[in-house]
Amino acid sequence: MFGREAIEYKSDEQIRKIRRAALVVADIHDALREAVRPGVTTGELDLVAGRVLEAAGAKSNFLGYYGYPANACISVNETIVHGIPGDRVLTDSDIVSFDCGAVVDGWHGDACFTVCMPNASEEDRRLSDMTEKAMWTGIAALASAKHVGEVGGAIEDYVDSIPEDHRPGLVEEYMGHGIGSSMHQPPDVLNYRAKNKGAKIKPGMVLCVEPMLTLGSPDSKVLEDEWTVVTLDGRNACHWEHEVAIHRRGIWVLTARDGGAEGLAPYGVTPVPLD
C-alpha cells in the first residue's frame, strides 16, 4: 500500500519530534496495562486511551482514519488486527492486542502490545511470547540490514526455527510500514521473505515493525464492519509493534522508553538514542 509514494527521510530534529509522539503512545500503553482486567469493556479501555491523548495535548491518528470510529484498535482472541472497541466484555481467559497511536505537532507515533488475561491458556501465552520475539528479531535485523526486506527475512527465519508442534501461523496479508508526517508511508515492511529486497536502508527512515502470528492458519477475513480482521479458522491471534528510527549512528526504538535497550540486548544490539 502507498508503494508509489516517495520515502520520507527525516532529519535528526524531526526524529526527536516523532519521539515525543511515540512516548505518548508509551503512556497510553502504560494506562491500558493498568486498566485492563476481566469485566471491563473494550469501549471503556478506548476511553482510557482517549484520556491519555487529551492530557498530552495529542490526537489519535486512528480516530477518523478512513472513518475508523475509535482512538485505538483493541483485538480480542481470534481478531488479528483492527478490532473496534465497543461493548465486548473481557473475560479472564482472553488474549488482547492494543494497537495505539498519537499525533503531536504533526508527527505520528504507533505501537502495539498484547496482554494475556490471568487465566489465558499456555498456548496463548506462548503465542504472545513468540510474536514479541518475532518483533524484536525483526528490529534487531534493522541494525545491520542493507534493505528493508531483511526484516521480513529475519522474522520468517525465526518463525521457521520454532519446533513444528508449536510453530505459529505467520500472517502475510498485513504488514509494517513507514511513518512520520503521516501514519502510513512507504516503504512496506513485510513480515516474510520476498524476492524483492525492498528499499535500501538509509538514515532518516522511521519504520513500524509489526508481526502478527496465529495459533492456526494465518488465513483471514474482514468482518462486515469493514475493519475487523479475524482468523478464518477462529483460532487466536497476536500482534506486537514498535516504531524504529534509523539515523547516522544507529537505530532507536522510539516507542520504547529505554529506546529498545532491553529488547535488543539478547541480539547484541545497542540502540543509539539521539537525546
PDB file of C-alpha atoms in Angstrom:
ATOM      1  CA  MET A   1       0.000   0.000   0.000  1.00  0.00           C
ATOM      2  CA  PHE A   2       1.177   3.549  -0.692  1.00  0.00           C
ATOM      3  CA  GLY A   3       4.143   1.971  -2.505  1.00  0.00           C
ATOM      4  CA  ARG A   4       4.183   4.577  -5.271  1.00  0.00           C
ATOM      5  CA  GLU A   5       4.882   7.442  -2.881  1.00  0.00           C
ATOM      6  CA  ALA A   6       8.387   8.617  -2.105  1.00  0.00           C
ATOM      7  CA  ILE A   7      10.048   7.582   1.131  1.00  0.00           C
ATOM      8  CA  GLU A   8      10.161  10.417   3.661  1.00  0.00           C
ATOM      9  CA  TYR A   9      13.649  10.715   5.179  1.00  0.00           C
ATOM     10  CA  LYS A  10      13.630  12.591   8.469  1.00  0.00           C
ATOM     11  CA  SER A  11      16.250  14.874   9.944  1.00  0.00           C
ATOM     12  CA  ASP A  12      17.515  14.181  13.464  1.00  0.00           C
ATOM     13  CA  GLU A  13      15.339  17.014  14.725  1.00  0.00           C
ATOM     14  CA  GLN A  14      12.270  15.527  13.051  1.00  0.00           C
ATOM     15  CA  ILE A  15      13.061  12.143  14.609  1.00  0.00           C
ATOM     16  CA  ARG A  16      13.184  13.844  18.016  1.00  0.00           C
ATOM     17  CA  LYS A  17       9.694  15.252  17.324  1.00  0.00           C
ATOM     18  CA  ILE A  18       8.427  11.782  16.402  1.00  0.00           C
ATOM     19  CA  ARG A  19       9.891  10.525  19.688  1.00  0.00           C
ATOM     20  CA  ARG A  20       7.520  12.894  21.530  1.00  0.00           C
ATOM     21  CA  ALA A  21       4.511  11.313  19.821  1.00  0.00           C
ATOM     22  CA  ALA A  22       5.948   7.838  20.379  1.00  0.00           C
ATOM     23  CA  LEU A  23       6.251   8.452  24.119  1.00  0.00           C
ATOM     24  CA  VAL A  24       2.592   9.479  24.255  1.00  0.00           C
ATOM     25  CA  VAL A  25       1.863   6.040  22.770  1.00  0.00           C
ATOM     26  CA  ALA A  26       4.014   4.528  25.537  1.00  0.00           C
ATOM     27  CA  ASP A  27       1.917   6.474  28.072  1.00  0.00           C
ATOM     28  CA  ILE A  28      -1.283   5.066  26.518  1.00  0.00           C
ATOM     29  CA  HIS A  29       0.139   1.550  26.767  1.00  0.00           C
ATOM     30  CA  ASP A  30       1.021   2.066  30.444  1.00  0.00           C
ATOM     31  CA  ALA A  31      -2.506   3.296  31.207  1.00  0.00           C
ATOM     32  CA  LEU A  32      -4.089   0.369  29.364  1.00  0.00           C
ATOM     33  CA  ARG A  33      -1.872  -2.194  31.136  1.00  0.00           C
ATOM     34  CA  GLU A  34      -3.118  -0.736  34.422  1.00  0.00           C
ATOM     35  CA  ALA A  35      -6.783  -0.601  33.374  1.00  0.00           C
ATOM     36  CA  VAL A  36      -7.244  -3.927  31.597  1.00  0.00           C
ATOM     37  CA  ARG A  37      -8.986  -6.594  33.684  1.00  0.00           C
ATOM     38  CA  PRO A  38     -11.791  -9.145  33.368  1.00  0.00           C
ATOM     39  CA  GLY A  39     -15.184  -7.444  33.258  1.00  0.00           C
ATOM     40  CA  VAL A  40     -14.093  -4.237  31.553  1.00  0.00           C
ATOM     41  CA  THR A  41     -15.362  -3.497  28.059  1.00  0.00           C
ATOM     42  CA  THR A  42     -13.107  -2.671  25.144  1.00  0.00           C
ATOM     43  CA  GLY A  43     -15.072   0.570  24.794  1.00  0.00           C
ATOM     44  CA  GLU A  44     -14.113   1.592  28.348  1.00  0.00           C
ATOM     45  CA  LEU A  45     -10.473   0.875  27.547  1.00  0.00           C
ATOM     46  CA  ASP A  46     -10.705   3.035  24.442  1.00  0.00           C
ATOM     47  CA  LEU A  47     -11.811   5.906  26.682  1.00  0.00           C
ATOM     48  CA  VAL A  48      -8.666   5.345  28.771  1.00  0.00           C
ATOM     49  CA  ALA A  49      -6.599   5.828  25.619  1.00  0.00           C
ATOM     50  CA  GLY A  50      -8.578   8.973  24.810  1.00  0.00           C
ATOM     51  CA  ARG A  51      -7.935  10.492  28.234  1.00  0.00           C
ATOM     52  CA  VAL A  52      -4.174   9.979  27.899  1.00  0.00           C
ATOM     53  CA  LEU A  53      -4.213  11.629  24.480  1.00  0.00           C
ATOM     54  CA  GLU A  54      -6.198  14.583  25.788  1.00  0.00           C
ATOM     55  CA  ALA A  55      -3.911  15.050  28.809  1.00  0.00           C
ATOM     56  CA  ALA A  56      -0.879  15.077  26.500  1.00  0.00           C
ATOM     57  CA  GLY A  57      -2.435  17.572  24.102  1.00  0.00           C
ATOM     58  CA  ALA A  58      -2.155  14.917  21.397  1.00  0.00           C
ATOM     59  CA  LYS A  59      -4.635  13.486  18.914  1.00  0.00           C
ATOM     60  CA  SER A  60      -5.408   9.929  17.922  1.00  0.00           C
ATOM     61  CA  ASN A  61      -4.181   9.093  14.439  1.00  0.00           C
ATOM     62  CA  PHE A  62      -6.654   6.205  14.351  1.00  0.00           C
ATOM     63  CA  LEU A  63      -9.869   8.129  15.096  1.00  0.00           C
ATOM     64  CA  GLY A  64     -11.381   9.221  11.795  1.00  0.00           C
ATOM     65  CA  TYR A  65      -8.717   7.481   9.684  1.00  0.00           C
ATOM     66  CA  TYR A  66     -10.752   6.424   6.638  1.00  0.00           C
ATOM     67  CA  GLY A  67     -13.724   6.672   9.003  1.00  0.00           C
ATOM     68  CA  TYR A  68     -12.312   4.497  11.801  1.00  0.00           C
ATOM     69  CA  PRO A  69     -14.540   5.168  14.844  1.00  0.00           C
ATOM     70  CA  ALA A  70     -12.234   4.827  17.890  1.00  0.00           C
ATOM     71  CA  ASN A  71      -9.000   6.040  19.488  1.00  0.00           C
ATOM     72  CA  ALA A  72      -7.324   2.620  19.364  1.00  0.00           C
ATOM     73  CA  CYS A  73      -7.687  -0.835  17.846  1.00  0.00           C
ATOM     74  CA  ILE A  74      -8.396  -3.480  20.514  1.00  0.00           C
ATOM     75  CA  SER A  75      -8.266  -7.001  19.079  1.00  0.00           C
ATOM     76  CA  VAL A  76      -9.533  -9.914  21.199  1.00  0.00           C
ATOM     77  CA  ASN A  77      -8.771 -13.604  20.687  1.00  0.00           C
ATOM     78  CA  GLU A  78      -9.457 -14.525  17.044  1.00  0.00           C
ATOM     79  CA  THR A  79      -9.180 -10.894  15.897  1.00  0.00           C
ATOM     80  CA  ILE A  80      -5.799 -10.308  14.230  1.00  0.00           C
ATOM     81  CA  VAL A  81      -5.932  -6.524  13.795  1.00  0.00           C
ATOM     82  CA  HIS A  82      -8.285  -3.525  13.626  1.00  0.00           C
ATOM     83  CA  GLY A  83     -10.695  -4.669  16.339  1.00  0.00           C
ATOM     84  CA  ILE A  84     -13.149  -1.837  17.024  1.00  0.00           C
ATOM     85  CA  PRO A  85     -13.638  -1.119  20.758  1.00  0.00           C
ATOM     86  CA  GLY A  86     -17.219  -1.376  21.976  1.00  0.00           C
ATOM     87  CA  ASP A  87     -19.472  -3.376  24.274  1.00  0.00           C
ATOM     88  CA  ARG A  88     -17.355  -6.556  24.325  1.00  0.00           C
ATOM     89  CA  VAL A  89     -16.638  -7.532  27.933  1.00  0.00           C
ATOM     90  CA  LEU A  90     -13.198  -9.047  28.505  1.00  0.00           C
ATOM     91  CA  THR A  91     -13.008 -12.403  30.257  1.00  0.00           C
ATOM     92  CA  ASP A  92     -10.241 -13.803  32.437  1.00  0.00           C
ATOM     93  CA  SER A  93      -9.020 -16.083  29.622  1.00  0.00           C
ATOM     94  CA  ASP A  94      -8.774 -13.628  26.720  1.00  0.00           C
ATOM     95  CA  ILE A  95      -5.683 -12.612  24.766  1.00  0.00           C
ATOM     96  CA  VAL A  96      -5.938  -8.921  23.832  1.00  0.00           C
ATOM     97  CA  SER A  97      -3.819  -6.775  21.499  1.00  0.00           C
ATOM     98  CA  PHE A  98      -3.811  -2.971  21.890  1.00  0.00           C
ATOM     99  CA  ASP A  99      -2.730  -1.033  18.785  1.00  0.00           C
ATOM    100  CA  CYS A 100      -2.481   2.677  19.630  1.00  0.00           C
ATOM    101  CA  GLY A 101      -1.250   5.870  18.029  1.00  0.00           C
ATOM    102  CA  ALA A 102      -0.746   9.554  18.694  1.00  0.00           C
ATOM    103  CA  VAL A 103      -0.069  12.704  16.713  1.00  0.00           C
ATOM    104  CA  VAL A 104       1.989  15.521  18.259  1.00  0.00           C
ATOM    105  CA  ASP A 105       2.727  18.656  16.225  1.00  0.00           C
ATOM    106  CA  GLY A 106       2.010  16.734  13.034  1.00  0.00           C
ATOM    107  CA  TRP A 107       4.305  13.761  13.765  1.00  0.00           C
ATOM    108  CA  HIS A 108       2.987  10.252  14.319  1.00  0.00           C
ATOM    109  CA  GLY A 109       3.612   7.531  16.902  1.00  0.00           C
ATOM    110  CA  ASP A 110       2.282   3.968  16.523  1.00  0.00           C
ATOM    111  CA  ALA A 111       2.829   0.757  18.512  1.00  0.00           C
ATOM    112  CA  CYS A 112       1.004  -2.366  19.705  1.00  0.00           C
ATOM    113  CA  PHE A 113       1.329  -4.713  22.679  1.00  0.00           C
ATOM    114  CA  THR A 114      -0.558  -7.791  23.807  1.00  0.00           C
ATOM    115  CA  VAL A 115      -1.882  -8.843  27.211  1.00  0.00           C
ATOM    116  CA  CYS A 116      -2.819 -12.369  28.276  1.00  0.00           C
ATOM    117  CA  MET A 117      -5.529 -12.258  30.944  1.00  0.00           C
ATOM    118  CA  PRO A 118      -4.939 -14.131  34.235  1.00  0.00           C
ATOM    119  CA  ASN A 119      -6.425 -17.459  33.089  1.00  0.00           C
ATOM    120  CA  ALA A 120      -5.321 -17.316  29.466  1.00  0.00           C
ATOM    121  CA  SER A 121      -4.138 -20.634  28.077  1.00  0.00           C
ATOM    122  CA  GLU A 122      -0.498 -21.624  27.959  1.00  0.00           C
ATOM    123  CA  GLU A 123      -0.639 -21.707  24.163  1.00  0.00           C
ATOM    124  CA  ASP A 124      -1.925 -18.111  24.092  1.00  0.00           C
ATOM    125  CA  ARG A 125       0.920 -17.037  26.401  1.00  0.00           C
ATOM    126  CA  ARG A 126       3.393 -18.852  24.179  1.00  0.00           C
ATOM    127  CA  LEU A 127       1.859 -17.158  21.117  1.00  0.00           C
ATOM    128  CA  SER A 128       2.338 -13.715  22.673  1.00  0.00           C
ATOM    129  CA  ASP A 129       5.933 -14.524  23.636  1.00  0.00           C
ATOM    130  CA  MET A 130       6.695 -15.772  20.122  1.00  0.00           C
ATOM    131  CA  THR A 131       5.092 -12.725  18.475  1.00  0.00           C
ATOM    132  CA  GLU A 132       7.020 -10.305  20.692  1.00  0.00           C
ATOM    133  CA  LYS A 133      10.239 -12.185  19.955  1.00  0.00           C
ATOM    134  CA  ALA A 134       9.472 -12.082  16.223  1.00  0.00           C
ATOM    135  CA  MET A 135       9.139  -8.301  16.522  1.00  0.00           C
ATOM    136  CA  TRP A 136      12.480  -7.879  18.338  1.00  0.00           C
ATOM    137  CA  THR A 137      14.135 -10.229  15.853  1.00  0.00           C
ATOM    138  CA  GLY A 138      12.954  -8.015  13.013  1.00  0.00           C
ATOM    139  CA  ILE A 139      14.014  -4.816  14.796  1.00  0.00           C
ATOM    140  CA  ALA A 140      17.454  -6.280  15.567  1.00  0.00           C
ATOM    141  CA  ALA A 141      17.878  -7.096  11.867  1.00  0.00           C
ATOM    142  CA  LEU A 142      17.443  -3.398  11.065  1.00  0.00           C
ATOM    143  CA  ALA A 143      20.672  -2.576  12.896  1.00  0.00           C
ATOM    144  CA  SER A 144      22.783  -4.165  10.166  1.00  0.00           C
ATOM    145  CA  ALA A 145      20.322  -4.548   7.271  1.00  0.00           C
ATOM    146  CA  LYS A 146      21.077  -3.116   3.841  1.00  0.00           C
ATOM    147  CA  HIS A 147      17.489  -3.459   2.604  1.00  0.00           C
ATOM    148  CA  VAL A 148      14.108  -3.324   4.338  1.00  0.00           C
ATOM    149  CA  GLY A 149      13.328  -6.842   3.104  1.00  0.00           C
ATOM    150  CA  GLU A 150      15.844  -8.264   5.571  1.00  0.00           C
ATOM    151  CA  VAL A 151      13.400  -7.501   8.383  1.00  0.00           C
ATOM    152  CA  GLY A 152      10.836  -9.893   6.944  1.00  0.00           C
ATOM    153  CA  GLY A 153      13.522 -12.482   6.235  1.00  0.00           C
ATOM    154  CA  ALA A 154      14.639 -12.397   9.872  1.00  0.00           C
ATOM    155  CA  ILE A 155      11.056 -12.712  11.132  1.00  0.00           C
ATOM    156  CA  GLU A 156      10.329 -15.654   8.836  1.00  0.00           C
ATOM    157  CA  ASP A 157      13.590 -17.376   9.797  1.00  0.00           C
ATOM    158  CA  TYR A 158      12.694 -17.033  13.470  1.00  0.00           C
ATOM    159  CA  VAL A 159       9.190 -18.465  12.963  1.00  0.00           C
ATOM    160  CA  ASP A 160      10.610 -21.325  10.901  1.00  0.00           C
ATOM    161  CA  SER A 161      13.057 -22.109  13.739  1.00  0.00           C
ATOM    162  CA  ILE A 162      10.195 -22.847  16.155  1.00  0.00           C
ATOM    163  CA  PRO A 163       9.550 -26.601  16.573  1.00  0.00           C
ATOM    164  CA  GLU A 164       6.786 -27.678  14.254  1.00  0.00           C
ATOM    165  CA  ASP A 165       4.419 -28.752  17.032  1.00  0.00           C
ATOM    166  CA  HIS A 166       4.398 -25.159  18.390  1.00  0.00           C
ATOM    167  CA  ARG A 167       5.054 -23.226  15.182  1.00  0.00           C
ATOM    168  CA  PRO A 168       2.506 -20.407  14.712  1.00  0.00           C
ATOM    169  CA  GLY A 169       0.936 -19.165  11.515  1.00  0.00           C
ATOM    170  CA  LEU A 170       2.673 -16.108  10.019  1.00  0.00           C
ATOM    171  CA  VAL A 171       0.200 -13.520   8.727  1.00  0.00           C
ATOM    172  CA  GLU A 172       1.405 -12.139   5.386  1.00  0.00           C
ATOM    173  CA  GLU A 173      -1.572 -10.043   4.313  1.00  0.00           C
ATOM    174  CA  TYR A 174      -0.896  -7.285   6.871  1.00  0.00           C
ATOM    175  CA  MET A 175       2.497  -5.698   7.448  1.00  0.00           C
ATOM    176  CA  GLY A 176       4.566  -2.887   8.871  1.00  0.00           C
ATOM    177  CA  HIS A 177       5.142   0.483   7.203  1.00  0.00           C
ATOM    178  CA  GLY A 178       6.988   3.731   7.124  1.00  0.00           C
ATOM    179  CA  ILE A 179       5.691   6.508   9.362  1.00  0.00           C
ATOM    180  CA  GLY A 180       6.384  10.177  10.039  1.00  0.00           C
ATOM    181  CA  SER A 181       4.292  13.171   8.959  1.00  0.00           C
ATOM    182  CA  SER A 182       1.523  10.662   8.209  1.00  0.00           C
ATOM    183  CA  MET A 183       0.691   7.314   9.816  1.00  0.00           C
ATOM    184  CA  HIS A 184       1.196   5.078   6.803  1.00  0.00           C
ATOM    185  CA  GLN A 185       4.030   5.792   4.404  1.00  0.00           C
ATOM    186  CA  PRO A 186       6.319   3.789   2.167  1.00  0.00           C
ATOM    187  CA  PRO A 187       8.126   1.522   2.389  1.00  0.00           C
ATOM    188  CA  ASP A 188       6.093  -1.554   3.287  1.00  0.00           C
ATOM    189  CA  VAL A 189       7.820  -3.643   5.948  1.00  0.00           C
ATOM    190  CA  LEU A 190       6.918  -7.243   5.174  1.00  0.00           C
ATOM    191  CA  ASN A 191       6.841  -9.942   7.843  1.00  0.00           C
ATOM    192  CA  TYR A 192       8.158 -12.608   5.484  1.00  0.00           C
ATOM    193  CA  ARG A 193      10.959 -13.118   2.953  1.00  0.00           C
ATOM    194  CA  ALA A 194      10.190 -11.868  -0.552  1.00  0.00           C
ATOM    195  CA  LYS A 195      12.142 -11.925  -3.814  1.00  0.00           C
ATOM    196  CA  ASN A 196      12.185  -8.137  -3.838  1.00  0.00           C
ATOM    197  CA  LYS A 197      14.799  -6.913  -1.339  1.00  0.00           C
ATOM    198  CA  GLY A 198      12.764  -3.804  -0.658  1.00  0.00           C
ATOM    199  CA  ALA A 199      14.032  -0.263  -0.248  1.00  0.00           C
ATOM    200  CA  LYS A 200      17.662   0.386   0.650  1.00  0.00           C
ATOM    201  CA  ILE A 201      18.121   1.208   4.310  1.00  0.00           C
ATOM    202  CA  LYS A 202      19.130   4.847   4.759  1.00  0.00           C
ATOM    203  CA  PRO A 203      19.435   7.222   7.712  1.00  0.00           C
ATOM    204  CA  GLY A 204      16.231   9.143   8.250  1.00  0.00           C
ATOM    205  CA  MET A 205      13.898   6.183   7.766  1.00  0.00           C
ATOM    206  CA  VAL A 206      11.320   5.598  10.501  1.00  0.00           C
ATOM    207  CA  LEU A 207       9.627   2.208  10.280  1.00  0.00           C
ATOM    208  CA  CYS A 208       6.978   0.254  12.173  1.00  0.00           C
ATOM    209  CA  VAL A 209       7.873  -3.429  12.633  1.00  0.00           C
ATOM    210  CA  GLU A 210       4.704  -5.370  13.468  1.00  0.00           C
ATOM    211  CA  PRO A 211       4.496  -9.134  13.051  1.00  0.00           C
ATOM    212  CA  MET A 212       1.167 -10.911  13.540  1.00  0.00           C
ATOM    213  CA  LEU A 213       1.081 -14.619  14.397  1.00  0.00           C
ATOM    214  CA  THR A 214      -1.769 -17.093  14.831  1.00  0.00           C
ATOM    215  CA  LEU A 215      -2.306 -20.388  16.615  1.00  0.00           C
ATOM    216  CA  GLY A 216      -3.711 -21.944  13.468  1.00  0.00           C
ATOM    217  CA  SER A 217      -3.871 -20.947   9.837  1.00  0.00           C
ATOM    218  CA  PRO A 218      -2.834 -17.345   9.049  1.00  0.00           C
ATOM    219  CA  ASP A 219      -5.708 -17.028   6.584  1.00  0.00           C
ATOM    220  CA  SER A 220      -8.069 -14.187   7.476  1.00  0.00           C
ATOM    221  CA  LYS A 221     -11.272 -12.401   6.569  1.00  0.00           C
ATOM    222  CA  VAL A 222     -12.664  -8.907   7.170  1.00  0.00           C
ATOM    223  CA  LEU A 223     -15.976  -8.637   9.016  1.00  0.00           C
ATOM    224  CA  GLU A 224     -18.971  -6.641   7.800  1.00  0.00           C
ATOM    225  CA  ASP A 225     -17.808  -3.552   9.705  1.00  0.00           C
ATOM    226  CA  GLU A 226     -15.050  -3.418   7.033  1.00  0.00           C
ATOM    227  CA  TRP A 227     -12.345  -3.092   9.710  1.00  0.00           C
ATOM    228  CA  THR A 228     -12.163  -6.123  11.985  1.00  0.00           C
ATOM    229  CA  VAL A 229      -9.782  -8.776  10.633  1.00  0.00           C
ATOM    230  CA  VAL A 230     -10.268 -12.254  12.121  1.00  0.00           C
ATOM    231  CA  THR A 231      -8.685 -15.631  11.530  1.00  0.00           C
ATOM    232  CA  LEU A 232     -10.625 -17.753   9.086  1.00  0.00           C
ATOM    233  CA  ASP A 233     -10.382 -20.827  11.337  1.00  0.00           C
ATOM    234  CA  GLY A 234     -11.339 -18.983  14.533  1.00  0.00           C
ATOM    235  CA  ARG A 235      -8.018 -19.693  16.264  1.00  0.00           C
ATOM    236  CA  ASN A 236      -6.469 -16.946  18.356  1.00  0.00           C
ATOM    237  CA  ALA A 237      -4.023 -14.360  17.028  1.00  0.00           C
ATOM    238  CA  CYS A 238      -1.454 -11.927  18.393  1.00  0.00           C
ATOM    239  CA  HIS A 239       0.143  -8.618  17.332  1.00  0.00           C
ATOM    240  CA  TRP A 240       3.175  -6.673  18.607  1.00  0.00           C
ATOM    241  CA  GLU A 241       4.642  -3.481  17.130  1.00  0.00           C
ATOM    242  CA  HIS A 242       7.307  -0.874  17.752  1.00  0.00           C
ATOM    243  CA  GLU A 243       8.314   2.239  15.801  1.00  0.00           C
ATOM    244  CA  VAL A 244      12.023   2.429  14.972  1.00  0.00           C
ATOM    245  CA  ALA A 245      14.211   5.259  13.652  1.00  0.00           C
ATOM    246  CA  ILE A 246      17.356   4.659  11.603  1.00  0.00           C
ATOM    247  CA  HIS A 247      19.838   7.529  11.925  1.00  0.00           C
ATOM    248  CA  ARG A 248      23.500   8.012  11.114  1.00  0.00           C
ATOM    249  CA  ARG A 249      24.735   6.496  14.371  1.00  0.00           C
ATOM    250  CA  GLY A 250      22.373   3.534  14.723  1.00  0.00           C
ATOM    251  CA  ILE A 251      18.771   2.588  15.427  1.00  0.00           C
ATOM    252  CA  TRP A 252      16.465   3.941  18.129  1.00  0.00           C
ATOM    253  CA  VAL A 253      13.173   2.281  19.151  1.00  0.00           C
ATOM    254  CA  LEU A 254      11.054   5.388  19.562  1.00  0.00           C
ATOM    255  CA  THR A 255       8.018   3.786  21.252  1.00  0.00           C
ATOM    256  CA  ALA A 256      10.147   2.027  23.901  1.00  0.00           C
ATOM    257  CA  ARG A 257      11.005   4.208  26.895  1.00  0.00           C
ATOM    258  CA  ASP A 258      14.522   2.725  27.027  1.00  0.00           C
ATOM    259  CA  GLY A 259      14.965   3.109  23.280  1.00  0.00           C
ATOM    260  CA  GLY A 260      14.867  -0.671  22.878  1.00  0.00           C
ATOM    261  CA  ALA A 261      17.872  -1.454  25.107  1.00  0.00           C
ATOM    262  CA  GLU A 262      16.255  -4.355  26.990  1.00  0.00           C
ATOM    263  CA  GLY A 263      14.538  -5.910  23.982  1.00  0.00           C
ATOM    264  CA  LEU A 264      17.633  -5.717  21.762  1.00  0.00           C
ATOM    265  CA  ALA A 265      20.173  -6.870  24.363  1.00  0.00           C
ATOM    266  CA  PRO A 266      19.709 -10.613  23.598  1.00  0.00           C
ATOM    267  CA  TYR A 267      20.708  -9.867  19.996  1.00  0.00           C
ATOM    268  CA  GLY A 268      23.878  -7.974  20.919  1.00  0.00           C
ATOM    269  CA  VAL A 269      22.396  -4.752  19.516  1.00  0.00           C
ATOM    270  CA  THR A 270      22.695  -1.490  21.428  1.00  0.00           C
ATOM    271  CA  PRO A 271      20.258   1.244  20.377  1.00  0.00           C
ATOM    272  CA  VAL A 272      21.598   4.767  19.977  1.00  0.00           C
ATOM    273  CA  PRO A 273      19.253   7.498  21.232  1.00  0.00           C
ATOM    274  CA  LEU A 274      19.571  10.954  19.697  1.00  0.00           C
ATOM    275  CA  ASP A 275      18.883  12.603  23.053  1.00  0.00           C
TER     276      ASP A 275
END
